[in-house]
Amino acid sequence: MDNLTFIREAFSTFYSNNVDRVEIPKSIESREFGFTLFKEGVMVRHKGFMNPEDLKDFIKRNVPSNVYYSAAYYSVPEAKMDEKGWLGSDLFFDIDADHIPTKCDKKHDTWTCKGCGLKGKGKTPEKCPNCGNESFDEKTWPCEACLETARSETIKLIDILMDDLGFSDKEVKCSFSGHRGYHVQVDSEDILNLDSNARKEIVDYVTGTGIDAAFHGLEEVRDGKTSFIIGPSLDDIGWRGRMARGLYEFLLTAVDVDLKRLRLKKRTIERILANRDEILESWKVNGPWNIVEGLGLEGWRKIIHHSIAFQSAKVDTVVTVDVHRLIRLPGTLHGKTGLLKISFPVSRIEDFDPLKEALAFRSEDKVEIYVDEAPAFRLGDEVFGPFEKQKVKLPLSAAIFLLCKNAARVID
């Protein structure tokens, strides 16, 4: 039996027994659906369903490798794109470890040049260093560190959406994507008719793009012949407070090399590091703006600009501004992992365990496969691997995971 046939049979069994786990989106009759199919390897889209049962029957009969639905509502979902009749779109954010720099990618992510076959680890280069080809086979893994990084960004995003933009916990919905990140949806009448430009404004806000401390309370004030600097406080609302908290977070752990990157003078860096405790303590009163000798308005501006990254959320801009975007449907399987896209309340973001709660295949039966190469990975409470060119017997969930990652093959 080949890999695709094995995976498809496992997906078919899952959907036959668990199709009611598929979450039906609001106003299903106005949504476009898309599917990728195993053997054809193509995207089938512009599908529409009038009721949940028709969608579930389609999934059980066709056993897609991935299931998507539109963020948009249409008059005629099955029509060509320019004839659908756009009625509005939910607001989605995609936070994926693929778009966030992590130190662990050099341990587990690999790329192979499709031109010359050169292999490498870590982030895929724009061009092959050997032949200049720009096309690669990439293999990324959802490790614990990557998922924690994505979770941290998701927490910041939820905080901004609720504290700064005023959405309620009933309007903000969170899901594990089934691979390396999280999806956050805002379900509110207030955003339905926003166009791409308006959504880009929201993206700029959550990512802190274009934030300038000079417009958020950092300024030099003159009093007669003397002058002093004032700035934002930790408990200010919006980006004023976020800048202050980001600055505090940066200065809490900054070392010499961090400050040198900001091109501060050597003597200023020495004074910042020597007075770190006093600087941090000063936030209880008026802030650190006038404590460090030689550090003026422009110096603080540089440090704040760098510190914004500590408070901004790293989201995939393209996903949010695309009002026709197809989003993976919650309750369906991810074709790259065999894990479920699973929804959970935003209040659970800190304790949600994606590698445990998104497990779809829970059979204790073991499957023998040949693994070419795979880093150590956890599913549920068990850690598997690392593996390299070896036969292993694994639980169905771990075997499906490696087969979906194209890191192993079924042994007849």
Short mmCIF file of C-alpha atoms in Angstrom, two decimals:
data_model
loop_
_atom_site.label_atom_id
_atom_site.label_comp_id
_atom_site.label_asym_id
_atom_site.label_seq_id
_atom_site.Cartn_x
_atom_site.Cartn_y
_atom_site.Cartn_z
CA MET A 1 0.00 0.00 0.00
CA ASP A 2 1.40 3.44 -0.88
CA ASN A 3 1.50 6.35 1.56
CA LEU A 4 -1.37 8.34 0.05
CA THR A 5 -3.69 5.33 0.05
CA PHE A 6 -2.82 4.58 3.70
CA ILE A 7 -3.35 8.18 4.82
CA ARG A 8 -6.58 8.51 2.82
CA GLU A 9 -8.00 5.35 4.38
CA ALA A 10 -7.16 6.66 7.86
CA PHE A 11 -8.78 10.03 7.07
CA SER A 12 -11.83 8.21 5.63
CA THR A 13 -12.25 6.15 8.81
CA PHE A 14 -11.91 9.28 10.94
CA TYR A 15 -14.54 11.22 9.01
CA SER A 16 -16.91 8.22 8.92
CA ASN A 17 -16.84 8.06 12.71
CA ASN A 18 -16.32 11.73 13.63
CA VAL A 19 -17.90 13.89 10.94
CA ASP A 20 -19.99 15.65 13.58
CA ARG A 21 -16.75 17.18 14.91
CA VAL A 22 -16.67 19.32 11.76
CA GLU A 23 -17.63 22.84 12.86
CA ILE A 24 -20.25 24.37 10.60
CA PRO A 25 -19.56 28.07 9.92
CA LYS A 26 -22.25 30.69 10.42
CA SER A 27 -24.43 31.25 7.32
CA ILE A 28 -23.13 28.15 5.56
CA GLU A 29 -25.31 28.90 2.52
CA SER A 30 -23.30 32.11 1.90
CA ARG A 31 -19.83 30.57 2.17
CA GLU A 32 -17.51 29.27 -0.52
CA PHE A 33 -15.78 25.96 0.29
CA GLY A 34 -12.53 24.58 -1.09
CA PHE A 35 -10.89 21.17 -0.81
CA THR A 36 -7.60 19.54 -1.75
CA LEU A 37 -7.87 15.93 -2.82
CA PHE A 38 -5.23 13.28 -2.13
CA LYS A 39 -4.42 11.68 -5.46
CA GLU A 40 -5.27 14.56 -7.75
CA GLY A 41 -3.27 16.96 -5.54
CA VAL A 42 -5.38 19.86 -6.78
CA MET A 43 -7.54 22.48 -5.11
CA VAL A 44 -11.26 22.19 -5.78
CA ARG A 45 -13.02 25.43 -4.87
CA HIS A 46 -16.13 27.48 -5.64
CA LYS A 47 -18.23 24.82 -3.89
CA GLY A 48 -21.32 25.77 -1.91
CA PHE A 49 -23.63 23.92 0.49
CA MET A 50 -27.12 24.86 1.59
CA ASN A 51 -27.00 22.91 4.87
CA PRO A 52 -24.53 21.17 7.23
CA GLU A 53 -25.54 17.65 6.22
CA ASP A 54 -24.64 18.23 2.56
CA LEU A 55 -21.17 19.44 3.60
CA LYS A 56 -20.62 16.47 5.92
CA ASP A 57 -21.76 14.01 3.21
CA PHE A 58 -19.34 15.61 0.74
CA ILE A 59 -16.44 15.25 3.18
CA LYS A 60 -17.26 11.61 3.94
CA ARG A 61 -17.65 10.69 0.26
CA ASN A 62 -14.61 12.55 -1.09
CA VAL A 63 -12.23 12.36 1.91
CA PRO A 64 -10.25 15.56 1.17
CA SER A 65 -6.75 16.05 2.53
CA ASN A 66 -7.68 19.62 3.54
CA VAL A 67 -10.99 21.49 3.92
CA TYR A 68 -11.33 25.27 3.67
CA TYR A 69 -14.15 27.82 3.81
CA SER A 70 -14.32 31.47 2.89
CA ALA A 71 -13.91 34.28 5.36
CA ALA A 72 -16.36 36.03 3.02
CA TYR A 73 -20.11 35.80 2.63
CA TYR A 74 -21.41 35.74 -0.97
CA SER A 75 -24.76 35.97 -2.76
CA VAL A 76 -23.72 33.10 -5.05
CA PRO A 77 -20.77 31.21 -3.47
CA GLU A 78 -20.42 28.75 -6.39
CA ALA A 79 -20.13 31.47 -9.07
CA LYS A 80 -16.85 32.72 -10.56
CA MET A 81 -14.95 35.03 -8.22
CA ASP A 82 -16.06 38.26 -9.90
CA GLU A 83 -19.67 37.08 -10.06
CA LYS A 84 -20.12 35.83 -6.48
CA GLY A 85 -21.51 39.07 -5.04
CA TRP A 86 -19.38 39.89 -1.99
CA LEU A 87 -21.52 40.62 1.10
CA GLY A 88 -18.76 41.03 3.71
CA SER A 89 -16.00 39.08 5.45
CA ASP A 90 -15.08 37.96 8.92
CA LEU A 91 -11.73 39.26 10.16
CA PHE A 92 -9.04 36.58 10.40
CA PHE A 93 -5.47 36.55 11.70
CA ASP A 94 -2.97 33.78 10.97
CA ILE A 95 -0.05 33.36 13.36
CA ASP A 96 2.32 30.71 12.05
CA ALA A 97 5.80 29.73 13.19
CA ASP A 98 6.77 29.79 9.50
CA HIS A 99 6.67 33.61 9.69
CA ILE A 100 8.35 34.02 13.08
CA PRO A 101 12.13 33.72 13.49
CA THR A 102 12.97 30.89 15.89
CA LYS A 103 16.35 29.53 16.92
CA CYS A 104 15.10 25.94 16.73
CA ASP A 105 14.43 26.01 12.97
CA LYS A 106 18.10 25.08 12.37
CA LYS A 107 17.52 21.91 14.38
CA HIS A 108 14.50 20.56 12.57
CA ASP A 109 13.59 22.44 9.36
CA THR A 110 15.22 21.37 6.10
CA TRP A 111 15.21 22.47 2.47
CA THR A 112 16.30 20.81 -0.76
CA CYS A 113 16.99 22.74 -3.95
CA LYS A 114 14.84 21.45 -6.80
CA GLY A 115 17.54 22.49 -9.26
CA CYS A 116 20.74 20.87 -7.99
CA GLY A 117 19.58 18.85 -4.97
CA LEU A 118 21.64 20.86 -2.43
CA LYS A 119 20.25 20.35 1.07
CA GLY A 120 20.35 22.69 4.05
CA LYS A 121 18.86 23.29 7.50
CA GLY A 122 17.00 26.26 8.94
CA LYS A 123 15.23 29.01 7.02
CA THR A 124 14.99 28.38 3.28
CA PRO A 125 17.19 30.82 1.30
CA GLU A 126 15.68 33.00 -1.41
CA LYS A 127 18.14 31.52 -3.91
CA CYS A 128 20.14 28.30 -3.84
CA PRO A 129 23.72 29.22 -2.84
CA ASN A 130 24.99 26.55 -5.25
CA CYS A 131 22.98 27.00 -8.47
CA GLY A 132 20.83 30.10 -7.91
CA ASN A 133 17.54 28.19 -8.30
CA GLU A 134 14.60 29.75 -6.44
CA SER A 135 12.47 26.61 -6.04
CA PHE A 136 12.82 24.31 -3.02
CA ASP A 137 11.23 21.34 -1.29
CA GLU A 138 10.74 22.46 2.31
CA LYS A 139 10.10 20.39 5.40
CA THR A 140 9.06 22.18 8.59
CA TRP A 141 8.08 20.65 11.93
CA PRO A 142 5.71 21.82 14.68
CA CYS A 143 8.12 21.54 17.63
CA GLU A 144 7.30 22.63 21.18
CA ALA A 145 9.45 25.77 20.96
CA CYS A 146 7.86 26.87 17.66
CA LEU A 147 4.36 26.39 19.03
CA GLU A 148 5.21 28.28 22.23
CA THR A 149 6.49 31.19 20.13
CA ALA A 150 3.26 31.18 18.11
CA ARG A 151 1.22 31.02 21.33
CA SER A 152 3.07 34.03 22.74
CA GLU A 153 2.28 36.07 19.61
CA THR A 154 -1.36 34.93 19.78
CA ILE A 155 -1.66 36.09 23.39
CA LYS A 156 -0.39 39.55 22.40
CA LEU A 157 -2.84 39.69 19.48
CA ILE A 158 -5.82 38.72 21.65
CA ASP A 159 -4.78 41.33 24.21
CA ILE A 160 -4.68 44.07 21.55
CA LEU A 161 -8.00 43.02 20.01
CA MET A 162 -9.80 43.03 23.36
CA ASP A 163 -8.04 45.76 25.36
CA ASP A 164 -7.27 48.27 22.60
CA LEU A 165 -9.90 47.60 19.93
CA GLY A 166 -12.71 46.68 22.29
CA PHE A 167 -13.83 43.31 20.96
CA SER A 168 -15.39 40.97 23.54
CA ASP A 169 -14.36 37.40 24.35
CA LYS A 170 -17.52 36.28 22.55
CA GLU A 171 -16.42 38.04 19.36
CA VAL A 172 -12.81 36.81 19.40
CA LYS A 173 -12.43 33.10 18.55
CA CYS A 174 -9.23 31.10 18.69
CA SER A 175 -8.18 27.89 16.93
CA PHE A 176 -5.06 25.74 16.65
CA SER A 177 -4.35 25.48 12.91
CA GLY A 178 -3.40 21.79 13.00
CA HIS A 179 0.23 22.50 12.08
CA ARG A 180 2.49 25.32 13.38
CA GLY A 181 0.25 28.06 14.66
CA TYR A 182 -3.06 29.60 15.54
CA HIS A 183 -5.96 31.32 13.80
CA VAL A 184 -7.83 34.16 15.49
CA GLN A 185 -11.23 35.20 14.12
CA VAL A 186 -13.20 38.31 14.94
CA ASP A 187 -16.88 37.61 14.45
CA SER A 188 -18.55 41.01 14.64
CA GLU A 189 -21.02 42.97 12.55
CA ASP A 190 -18.73 45.99 13.01
CA ILE A 191 -16.00 44.58 10.74
CA LEU A 192 -18.00 42.71 8.09
CA ASN A 193 -17.89 45.44 5.46
CA LEU A 194 -14.32 46.63 5.99
CA ASP A 195 -12.34 46.62 2.73
CA SER A 196 -8.72 45.50 2.36
CA ASN A 197 -7.34 48.97 3.10
CA ALA A 198 -9.24 49.19 6.38
CA ARG A 199 -8.05 45.69 7.34
CA LYS A 200 -4.46 46.74 6.54
CA GLU A 201 -4.90 49.59 9.04
CA ILE A 202 -5.84 47.03 11.68
CA VAL A 203 -2.81 44.90 10.75
CA ASP A 204 -0.56 47.96 11.06
CA TYR A 205 -1.96 48.61 14.53
CA VAL A 206 -1.47 45.07 15.88
CA THR A 207 2.03 44.84 14.35
CA GLY A 208 2.99 48.30 15.61
CA THR A 209 3.89 49.39 12.08
CA GLY A 210 4.65 53.11 11.83
CA ILE A 211 4.42 53.72 15.57
CA ASP A 212 6.51 56.79 16.46
CA ALA A 213 7.13 57.59 20.11
CA ALA A 214 7.01 61.30 19.28
CA PHE A 215 3.27 60.95 18.69
CA HIS A 216 2.71 58.86 21.82
CA GLY A 217 3.88 61.06 24.65
CA LEU A 218 7.69 61.14 24.27
CA GLU A 219 8.79 64.77 24.15
CA GLU A 220 11.21 67.31 25.51
CA VAL A 221 9.67 70.03 27.68
CA ARG A 222 11.34 73.36 28.42
CA ASP A 223 10.94 75.23 31.71
CA GLY A 224 12.86 78.46 31.53
CA LYS A 225 16.51 77.62 30.88
CA THR A 226 16.14 73.96 31.75
CA SER A 227 14.61 71.14 29.77
CA PHE A 228 13.55 67.62 30.62
CA ILE A 229 12.02 64.64 28.86
CA ILE A 230 8.57 63.18 29.54
CA GLY A 231 7.26 59.91 28.17
CA PRO A 232 4.56 57.25 28.34
CA SER A 233 3.77 55.28 31.50
CA LEU A 234 3.36 51.52 31.97
CA ASP A 235 -0.38 51.82 32.65
CA ASP A 236 -1.23 54.12 29.74
CA ILE A 237 -3.81 52.74 27.34
CA GLY A 238 -3.13 51.72 23.72
CA TRP A 239 0.31 51.96 22.17
CA ARG A 240 1.49 54.55 24.71
CA GLY A 241 1.37 51.92 27.45
CA ARG A 242 2.57 49.18 25.10
CA MET A 243 5.66 51.22 24.20
CA ALA A 244 6.46 51.73 27.88
CA ARG A 245 5.93 48.04 28.70
CA GLY A 246 8.01 46.99 25.68
CA LEU A 247 10.79 49.33 26.79
CA TYR A 248 10.66 47.95 30.33
CA GLU A 249 10.80 44.38 28.98
CA PHE A 250 13.76 45.18 26.74
CA LEU A 251 15.78 46.97 29.42
CA LEU A 252 15.06 44.17 31.90
CA THR A 253 17.35 41.77 30.03
CA ALA A 254 19.29 43.91 27.51
CA VAL A 255 23.03 43.29 27.35
CA ASP A 256 25.86 45.26 25.80
CA VAL A 257 25.44 43.82 22.30
CA ASP A 258 21.68 44.55 22.26
CA LEU A 259 22.30 48.24 22.93
CA LYS A 260 25.21 48.45 20.49
CA ARG A 261 22.82 47.37 17.70
CA LEU A 262 20.88 50.59 18.39
CA ARG A 263 24.05 52.59 17.72
CA LEU A 264 24.06 54.21 21.13
CA LYS A 265 27.30 55.73 22.35
CA LYS A 266 29.60 53.47 24.35
CA ARG A 267 29.44 55.68 27.44
CA THR A 268 25.61 55.80 27.26
CA ILE A 269 25.45 52.00 27.04
CA GLU A 270 27.70 51.68 30.08
CA ARG A 271 25.48 54.07 32.05
CA ILE A 272 22.29 52.21 31.09
CA LEU A 273 23.71 48.88 32.18
CA ALA A 274 25.24 50.32 35.37
CA ASN A 275 21.93 51.94 36.37
CA ARG A 276 19.55 49.20 35.22
CA ASP A 277 17.95 48.71 38.65
CA GLU A 278 17.39 52.43 39.12
CA ILE A 279 15.92 52.71 35.62
CA LEU A 280 13.46 49.87 36.19
CA GLU A 281 12.53 51.21 39.64
CA SER A 282 11.85 54.66 38.17
CA TRP A 283 8.73 53.39 36.38
CA LYS A 284 6.95 53.57 39.75
CA VAL A 285 7.26 57.38 39.60
CA ASN A 286 7.96 59.38 36.43
CA GLY A 287 9.81 56.89 34.28
CA PRO A 288 13.50 56.72 33.32
CA TRP A 289 13.57 59.61 30.85
CA ASN A 290 15.97 61.86 32.75
CA ILE A 291 18.04 59.33 34.70
CA VAL A 292 20.74 58.35 32.18
CA GLU A 293 23.26 61.14 31.59
CA GLY A 294 23.84 61.67 27.89
CA LEU A 295 20.71 59.80 26.75
CA GLY A 296 18.44 62.35 25.10
CA LEU A 297 15.20 62.37 23.18
CA GLU A 298 16.62 60.74 20.03
CA GLY A 299 18.32 57.99 22.04
CA TRP A 300 15.11 57.10 23.86
CA ARG A 301 13.28 57.17 20.54
CA LYS A 302 15.68 54.57 19.10
CA ILE A 303 15.29 52.30 22.12
CA ILE A 304 11.49 52.58 22.08
CA HIS A 305 11.35 51.87 18.34
CA HIS A 306 13.29 48.66 18.96
CA SER A 307 11.14 47.75 21.98
CA ILE A 308 7.87 47.89 20.02
CA ALA A 309 8.60 44.34 18.79
CA PHE A 310 8.15 43.07 22.36
CA GLN A 311 4.51 44.19 22.37
CA SER A 312 3.43 43.82 18.72
CA ALA A 313 1.86 40.63 17.33
CA LYS A 314 3.54 38.93 14.35
CA VAL A 315 0.64 38.06 12.06
CA ASP A 316 0.55 37.07 8.38
CA THR A 317 -0.53 40.35 6.79
CA VAL A 318 -1.72 38.74 3.56
CA VAL A 319 -4.31 36.57 5.31
CA THR A 320 -5.95 39.45 7.17
CA VAL A 321 -6.24 41.91 4.28
CA ASP A 322 -7.55 39.31 1.77
CA VAL A 323 -11.35 39.65 1.91
CA HIS A 324 -11.76 36.51 -0.24
CA ARG A 325 -9.42 34.30 1.82
CA LEU A 326 -10.12 30.60 2.29
CA ILE A 327 -9.49 29.48 5.88
CA ARG A 328 -9.05 25.91 7.13
CA LEU A 329 -12.36 24.65 8.56
CA PRO A 330 -12.29 23.82 12.31
CA GLY A 331 -12.92 20.18 13.11
CA THR A 332 -11.15 18.93 9.96
CA LEU A 333 -7.79 17.22 9.51
CA HIS A 334 -4.60 18.96 8.39
CA GLY A 335 -3.05 17.17 5.42
CA LYS A 336 0.51 17.93 6.59
CA THR A 337 0.13 16.44 10.07
CA GLY A 338 -3.07 14.44 10.51
CA LEU A 339 -3.86 16.74 13.45
CA LEU A 340 -7.18 18.53 13.81
CA LYS A 341 -7.79 22.20 13.45
CA ILE A 342 -9.51 22.68 16.79
CA SER A 343 -11.30 25.67 18.33
CA PHE A 344 -11.11 26.68 21.98
CA PRO A 345 -12.13 29.71 24.09
CA VAL A 346 -9.62 32.57 24.15
CA SER A 347 -9.50 32.19 27.93
CA ARG A 348 -7.72 28.85 27.37
CA ILE A 349 -4.87 30.16 25.19
CA GLU A 350 -2.29 29.87 27.98
CA ASP A 351 -3.02 26.25 28.97
CA PHE A 352 -4.16 24.79 25.63
CA ASP A 353 -1.93 21.86 24.60
CA PRO A 354 -2.08 21.61 20.78
CA LEU A 355 -0.03 18.42 20.57
CA LYS A 356 -2.45 16.68 22.90
CA GLU A 357 -5.87 18.19 22.28
CA ALA A 358 -5.61 18.19 18.47
CA LEU A 359 -4.89 14.46 18.27
CA ALA A 360 -7.39 12.83 15.91
CA PHE A 361 -6.11 9.26 15.74
CA ARG A 362 -6.15 7.69 19.20
CA SER A 363 -5.96 3.98 18.31
CA GLU A 364 -3.40 2.01 20.35
CA ASP A 365 -2.72 -0.23 17.33
CA LYS A 366 0.83 0.15 16.05
CA VAL A 367 1.93 0.61 12.46
CA GLU A 368 5.34 -0.36 11.07
CA ILE A 369 6.89 2.29 8.86
CA TYR A 370 10.33 3.12 7.47
CA VAL A 371 11.47 6.60 8.50
CA ASP A 372 14.02 8.41 6.33
CA GLU A 373 14.72 11.22 8.77
CA ALA A 374 12.71 12.93 11.51
CA PRO A 375 13.57 15.01 14.59
CA ALA A 376 12.20 14.09 18.01
CA PHE A 377 8.56 15.12 18.38
CA ARG A 378 5.80 14.85 20.98
CA LEU A 379 2.22 13.74 20.42
CA GLY A 380 -0.01 13.41 23.48
CA ASP A 381 2.19 12.42 26.41
CA GLU A 382 4.75 10.48 24.35
CA VAL A 383 7.94 11.65 22.70
CA PHE A 384 9.06 9.84 19.54
CA GLY A 385 12.37 9.84 17.70
CA PRO A 386 14.66 11.18 16.50
CA PHE A 387 14.71 8.68 13.65
CA GLU A 388 17.08 8.18 10.72
CA LYS A 389 16.79 5.49 8.08
CA GLN A 390 15.14 2.90 10.31
CA LYS A 391 12.07 0.72 10.68
CA VAL A 392 9.87 1.56 13.66
CA LYS A 393 6.49 0.52 15.05
CA LEU A 394 4.51 3.55 16.14
CA PRO A 395 0.97 4.37 17.29
CA LEU A 396 -1.31 5.33 14.40
CA SER A 397 -1.18 9.07 15.29
CA ALA A 398 2.64 9.18 15.14
CA ALA A 399 2.78 7.06 11.96
CA ILE A 400 0.20 9.28 10.21
CA PHE A 401 2.13 12.36 11.35
CA LEU A 402 5.38 11.16 9.77
CA LEU A 403 3.65 9.93 6.60
CA CYS A 404 1.87 13.27 6.19
CA LYS A 405 5.23 15.03 6.62
CA ASN A 406 6.57 12.79 3.83
CA ALA A 407 9.34 11.69 6.18
CA ALA A 408 8.44 7.98 6.13
CA ARG A 409 6.86 5.25 4.01
CA VAL A 410 4.48 2.43 4.74
CA ILE A 411 5.94 -1.07 4.95
CA ASP A 412 3.68 -3.66 3.30
#
